mmCIF file of C-alpha atoms in Angstrom:
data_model
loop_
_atom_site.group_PDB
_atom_site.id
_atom_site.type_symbol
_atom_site.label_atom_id
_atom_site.label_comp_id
_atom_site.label_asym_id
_atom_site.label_seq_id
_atom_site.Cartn_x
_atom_site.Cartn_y
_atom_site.Cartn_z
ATOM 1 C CA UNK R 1 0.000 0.000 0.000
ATOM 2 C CA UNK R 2 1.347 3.512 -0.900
ATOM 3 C CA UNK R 3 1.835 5.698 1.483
ATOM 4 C CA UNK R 4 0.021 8.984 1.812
ATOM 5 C CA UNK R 5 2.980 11.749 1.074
ATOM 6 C CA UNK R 6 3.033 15.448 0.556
ATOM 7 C CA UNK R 7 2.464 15.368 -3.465
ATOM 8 C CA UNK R 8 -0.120 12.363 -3.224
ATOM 9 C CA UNK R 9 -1.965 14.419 -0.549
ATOM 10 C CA UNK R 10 -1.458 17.342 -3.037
ATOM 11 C CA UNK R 11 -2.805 16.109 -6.155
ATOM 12 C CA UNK R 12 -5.642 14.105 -3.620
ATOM 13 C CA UNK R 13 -6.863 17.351 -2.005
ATOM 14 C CA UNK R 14 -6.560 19.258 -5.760
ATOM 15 C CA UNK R 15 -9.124 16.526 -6.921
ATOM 16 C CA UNK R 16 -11.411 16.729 -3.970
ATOM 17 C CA UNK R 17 -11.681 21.002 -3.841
ATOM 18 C CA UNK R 18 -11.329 20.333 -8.249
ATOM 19 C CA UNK R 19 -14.592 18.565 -8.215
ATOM 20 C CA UNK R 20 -16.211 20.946 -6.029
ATOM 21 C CA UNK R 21 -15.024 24.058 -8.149
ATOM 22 C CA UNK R 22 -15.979 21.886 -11.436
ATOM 23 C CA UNK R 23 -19.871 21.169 -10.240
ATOM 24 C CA UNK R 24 -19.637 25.169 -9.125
ATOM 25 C CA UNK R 25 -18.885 25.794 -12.585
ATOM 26 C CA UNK R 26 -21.333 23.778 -14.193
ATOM 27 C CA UNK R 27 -23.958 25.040 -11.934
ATOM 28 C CA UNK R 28 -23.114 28.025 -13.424
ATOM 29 C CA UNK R 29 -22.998 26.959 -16.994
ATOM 30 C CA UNK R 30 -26.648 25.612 -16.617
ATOM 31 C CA UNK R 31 -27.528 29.644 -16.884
ATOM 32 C CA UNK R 32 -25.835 30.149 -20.123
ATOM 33 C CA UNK R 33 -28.592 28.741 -22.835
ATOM 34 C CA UNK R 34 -30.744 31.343 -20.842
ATOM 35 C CA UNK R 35 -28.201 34.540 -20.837
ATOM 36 C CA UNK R 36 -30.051 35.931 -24.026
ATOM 37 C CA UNK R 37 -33.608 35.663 -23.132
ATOM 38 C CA UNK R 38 -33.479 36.414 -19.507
ATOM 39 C CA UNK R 39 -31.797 39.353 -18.720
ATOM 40 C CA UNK R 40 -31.390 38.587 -14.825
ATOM 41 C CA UNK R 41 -29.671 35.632 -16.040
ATOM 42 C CA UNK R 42 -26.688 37.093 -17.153
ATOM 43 C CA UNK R 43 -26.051 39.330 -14.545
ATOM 44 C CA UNK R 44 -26.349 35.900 -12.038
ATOM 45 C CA UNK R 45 -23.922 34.293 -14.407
ATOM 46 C CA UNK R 46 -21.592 37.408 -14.103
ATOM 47 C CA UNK R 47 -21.670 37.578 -10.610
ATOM 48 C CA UNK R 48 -20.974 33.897 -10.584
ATOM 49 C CA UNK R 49 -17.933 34.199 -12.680
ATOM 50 C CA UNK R 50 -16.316 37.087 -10.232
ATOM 51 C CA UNK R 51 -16.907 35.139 -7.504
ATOM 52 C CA UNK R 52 -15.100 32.055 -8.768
ATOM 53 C CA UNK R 53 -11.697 33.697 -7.803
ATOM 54 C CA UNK R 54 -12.703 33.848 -4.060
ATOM 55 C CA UNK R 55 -14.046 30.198 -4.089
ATOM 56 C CA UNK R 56 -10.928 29.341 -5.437
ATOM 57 C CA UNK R 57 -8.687 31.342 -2.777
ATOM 58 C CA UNK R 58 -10.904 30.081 -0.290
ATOM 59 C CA UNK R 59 -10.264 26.328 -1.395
ATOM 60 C CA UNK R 60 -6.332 26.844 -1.248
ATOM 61 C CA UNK R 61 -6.889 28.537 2.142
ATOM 62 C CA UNK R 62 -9.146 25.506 3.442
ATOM 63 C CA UNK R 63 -6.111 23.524 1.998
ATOM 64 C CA UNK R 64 -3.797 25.638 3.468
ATOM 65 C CA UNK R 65 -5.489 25.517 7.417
ATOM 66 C CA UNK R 66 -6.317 21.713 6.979
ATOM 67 C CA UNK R 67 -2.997 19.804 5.366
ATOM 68 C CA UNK R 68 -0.138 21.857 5.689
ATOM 69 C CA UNK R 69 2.063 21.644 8.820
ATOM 70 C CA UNK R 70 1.420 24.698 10.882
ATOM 71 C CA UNK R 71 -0.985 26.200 8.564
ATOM 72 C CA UNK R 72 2.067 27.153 6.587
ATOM 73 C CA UNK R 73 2.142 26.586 3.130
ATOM 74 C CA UNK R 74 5.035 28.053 0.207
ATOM 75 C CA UNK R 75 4.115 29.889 -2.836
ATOM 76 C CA UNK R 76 4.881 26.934 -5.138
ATOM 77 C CA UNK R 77 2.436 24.448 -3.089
ATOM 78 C CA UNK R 78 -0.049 26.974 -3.235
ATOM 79 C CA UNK R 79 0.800 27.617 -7.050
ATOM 80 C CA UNK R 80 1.101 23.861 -7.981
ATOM 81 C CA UNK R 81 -2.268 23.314 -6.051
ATOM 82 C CA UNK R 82 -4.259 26.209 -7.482
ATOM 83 C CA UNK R 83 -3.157 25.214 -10.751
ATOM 84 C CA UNK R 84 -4.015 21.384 -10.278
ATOM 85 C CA UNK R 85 -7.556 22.245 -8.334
ATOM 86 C CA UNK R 86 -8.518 24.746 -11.226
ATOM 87 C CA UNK R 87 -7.340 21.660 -14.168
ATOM 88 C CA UNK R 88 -9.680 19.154 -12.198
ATOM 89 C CA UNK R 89 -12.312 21.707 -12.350
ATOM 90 C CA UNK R 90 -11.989 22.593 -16.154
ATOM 91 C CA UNK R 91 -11.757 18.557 -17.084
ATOM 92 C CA UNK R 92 -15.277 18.109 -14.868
ATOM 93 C CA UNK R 93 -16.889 20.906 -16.422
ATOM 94 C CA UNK R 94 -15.474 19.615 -19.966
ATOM 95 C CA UNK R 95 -17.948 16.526 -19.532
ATOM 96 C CA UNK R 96 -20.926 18.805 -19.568
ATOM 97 C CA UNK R 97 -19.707 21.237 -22.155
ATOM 98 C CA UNK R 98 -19.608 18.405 -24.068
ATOM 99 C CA UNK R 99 -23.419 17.027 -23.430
ATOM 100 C CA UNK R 100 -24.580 20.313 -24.191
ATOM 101 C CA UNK R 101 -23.152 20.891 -27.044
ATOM 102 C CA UNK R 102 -23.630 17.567 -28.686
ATOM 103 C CA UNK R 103 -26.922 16.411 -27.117
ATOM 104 C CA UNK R 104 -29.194 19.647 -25.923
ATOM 105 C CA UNK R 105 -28.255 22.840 -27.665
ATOM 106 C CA UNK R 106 -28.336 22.076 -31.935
ATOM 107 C CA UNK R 107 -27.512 25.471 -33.196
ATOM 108 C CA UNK R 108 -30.015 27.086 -30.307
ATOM 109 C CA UNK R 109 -27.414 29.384 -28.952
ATOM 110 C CA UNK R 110 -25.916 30.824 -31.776
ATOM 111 C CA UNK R 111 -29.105 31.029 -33.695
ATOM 112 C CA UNK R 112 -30.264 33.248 -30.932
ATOM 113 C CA UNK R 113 -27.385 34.823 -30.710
ATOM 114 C CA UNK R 114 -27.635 35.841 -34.588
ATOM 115 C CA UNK R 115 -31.318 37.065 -34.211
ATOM 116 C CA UNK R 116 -30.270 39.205 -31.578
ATOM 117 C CA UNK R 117 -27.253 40.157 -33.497
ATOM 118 C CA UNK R 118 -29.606 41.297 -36.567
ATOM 119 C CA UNK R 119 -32.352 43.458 -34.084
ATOM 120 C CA UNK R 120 -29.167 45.450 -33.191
ATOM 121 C CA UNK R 121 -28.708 45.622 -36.324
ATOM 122 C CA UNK R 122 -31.369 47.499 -37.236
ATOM 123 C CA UNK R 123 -31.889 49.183 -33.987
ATOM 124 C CA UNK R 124 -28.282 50.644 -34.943
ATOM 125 C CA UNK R 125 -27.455 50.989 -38.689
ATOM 126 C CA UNK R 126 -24.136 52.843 -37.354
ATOM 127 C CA UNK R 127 -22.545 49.550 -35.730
ATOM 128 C CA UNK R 128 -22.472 47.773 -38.724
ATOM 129 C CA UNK R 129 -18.986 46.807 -38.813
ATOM 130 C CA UNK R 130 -18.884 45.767 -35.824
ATOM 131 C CA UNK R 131 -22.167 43.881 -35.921
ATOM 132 C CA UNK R 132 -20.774 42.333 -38.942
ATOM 133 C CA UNK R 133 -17.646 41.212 -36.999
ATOM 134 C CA UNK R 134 -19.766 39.759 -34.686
ATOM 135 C CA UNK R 135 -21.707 37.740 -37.219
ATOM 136 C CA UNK R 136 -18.255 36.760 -38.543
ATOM 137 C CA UNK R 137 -17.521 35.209 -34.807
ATOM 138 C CA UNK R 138 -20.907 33.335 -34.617
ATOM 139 C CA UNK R 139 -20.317 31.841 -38.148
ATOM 140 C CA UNK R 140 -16.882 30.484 -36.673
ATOM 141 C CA UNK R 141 -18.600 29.035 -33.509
ATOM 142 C CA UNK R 142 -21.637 27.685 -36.205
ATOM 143 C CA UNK R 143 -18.876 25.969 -37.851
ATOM 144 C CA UNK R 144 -17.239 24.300 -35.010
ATOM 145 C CA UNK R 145 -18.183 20.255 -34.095
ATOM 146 C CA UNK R 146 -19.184 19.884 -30.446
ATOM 147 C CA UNK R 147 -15.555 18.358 -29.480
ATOM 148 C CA UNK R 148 -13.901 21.374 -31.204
ATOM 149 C CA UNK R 149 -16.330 23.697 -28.957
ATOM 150 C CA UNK R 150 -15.586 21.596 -25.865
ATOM 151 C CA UNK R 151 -11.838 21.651 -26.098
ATOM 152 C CA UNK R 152 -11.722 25.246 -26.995
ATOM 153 C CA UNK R 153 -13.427 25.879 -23.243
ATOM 154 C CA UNK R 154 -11.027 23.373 -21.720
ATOM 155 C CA UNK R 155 -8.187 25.291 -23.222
ATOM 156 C CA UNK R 156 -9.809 28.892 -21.842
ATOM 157 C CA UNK R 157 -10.934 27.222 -18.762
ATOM 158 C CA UNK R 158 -6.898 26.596 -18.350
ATOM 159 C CA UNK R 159 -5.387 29.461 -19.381
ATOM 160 C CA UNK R 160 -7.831 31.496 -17.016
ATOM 161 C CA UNK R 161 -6.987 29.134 -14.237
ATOM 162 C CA UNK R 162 -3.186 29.791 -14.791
ATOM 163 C CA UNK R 163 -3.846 33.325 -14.548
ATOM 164 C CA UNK R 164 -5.677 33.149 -11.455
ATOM 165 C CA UNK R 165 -3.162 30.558 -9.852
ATOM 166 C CA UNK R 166 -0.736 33.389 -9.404
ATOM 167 C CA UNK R 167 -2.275 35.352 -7.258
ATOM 168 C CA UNK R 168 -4.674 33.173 -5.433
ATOM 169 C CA UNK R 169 -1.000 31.702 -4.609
ATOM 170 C CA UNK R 170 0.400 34.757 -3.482
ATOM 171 C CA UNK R 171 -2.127 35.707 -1.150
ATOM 172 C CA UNK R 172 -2.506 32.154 0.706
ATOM 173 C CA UNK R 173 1.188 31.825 1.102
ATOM 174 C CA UNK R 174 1.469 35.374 2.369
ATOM 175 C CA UNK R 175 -1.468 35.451 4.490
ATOM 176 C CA UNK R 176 -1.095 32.865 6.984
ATOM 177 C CA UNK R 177 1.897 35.097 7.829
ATOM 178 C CA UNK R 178 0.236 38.198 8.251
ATOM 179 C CA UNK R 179 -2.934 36.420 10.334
ATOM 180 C CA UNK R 180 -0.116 34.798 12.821
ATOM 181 C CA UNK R 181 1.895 38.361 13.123
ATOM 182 C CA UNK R 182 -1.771 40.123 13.769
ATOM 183 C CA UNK R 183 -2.227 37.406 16.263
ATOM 184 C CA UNK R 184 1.064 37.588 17.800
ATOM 185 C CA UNK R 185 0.512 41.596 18.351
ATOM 186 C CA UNK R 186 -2.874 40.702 20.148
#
């Protein structure tokens, strides 16, 4: 039997706080085939998206307080975790990405999309380069097989999660610092 050691834990805690982050994210998804027709919807779905940086520093702090010796944790565990937790997530949310696209939605999205594209359209004959960019954009998302759709999220879902690594990094490695000084002082 392997034993349980600081990377295994790692990874192990990265897929636990992953999963949870990934059904957050999907939960949030399930409000996207509704952003054009509700209006209330897409301001839930963009407060959903700014909070997922806080979920996501409050994961690595939850990691932080519950595995690492003394609370204590370096900026390249925190990193390597953030970036691991937020990979987990984007492969979960992948699966349903998928299911949508190749099972539920058929064309709905963007064919909405392009009706609302042409009322602007018409509501404002003096956007219509950019309108016509935009129709340009929905032609290349028209064009694209469910798998090619899916891996194009994973790949964003990634890239934003590397981003967000950094800093969700920096502040859980500095901060458990700062709360022991403020301690220390009381």
């Amino acid at each position: 039997m392997e034993a349980n050691t600081p990377t295994n834990q790692l990874v192990n805690c990265a897929m636990v706080y992953g999963t949870s982050m990934g059904l957050f994210w999907i939960l949030k998804f399930m409000l996207v085939p509704f952003i054009f027709t509700v209006p209330l919807t897409s301001l839930c779905f963009l407060g959903l998206t700014v909070a997922v940086p806080f979920l996501g520093y409050f994961f690595v702090r939850q990691y932080r307080n519950r595995y690492c010796v003394d609370g204590r944790i370096g900026f390249m565990q925190a990193w390597m975790f953030s970036l691991l937790m937020y990979a987990f997530a984007a492969l979960l949310v992948s699966v349903a990405h998928y299911v949508f696209f190749r099972y539920v939605d058929g064309g709905t999205m963007v064919a909405t999309y392009r009706s609302l594209l042409d009322e602007l359209q018409s509501a404002a004959p003096e956007m219509e380069t950019m309108i016509a960019q935009y129709h340009q954009a929905a032609d290349l998302i028209a064009s694209m097989t469910p798998i090619e759709l899916t891996i194009q999220l994973v790949m964003n879902n990634l890239f934003y999660g590397m981003l967000l690594a950094l800093p969700t990094a920096l502040f859980v490695s500095l901060g458990r610092k700062r709360e022991q000084n403020e301690q220390m002082i009381r």
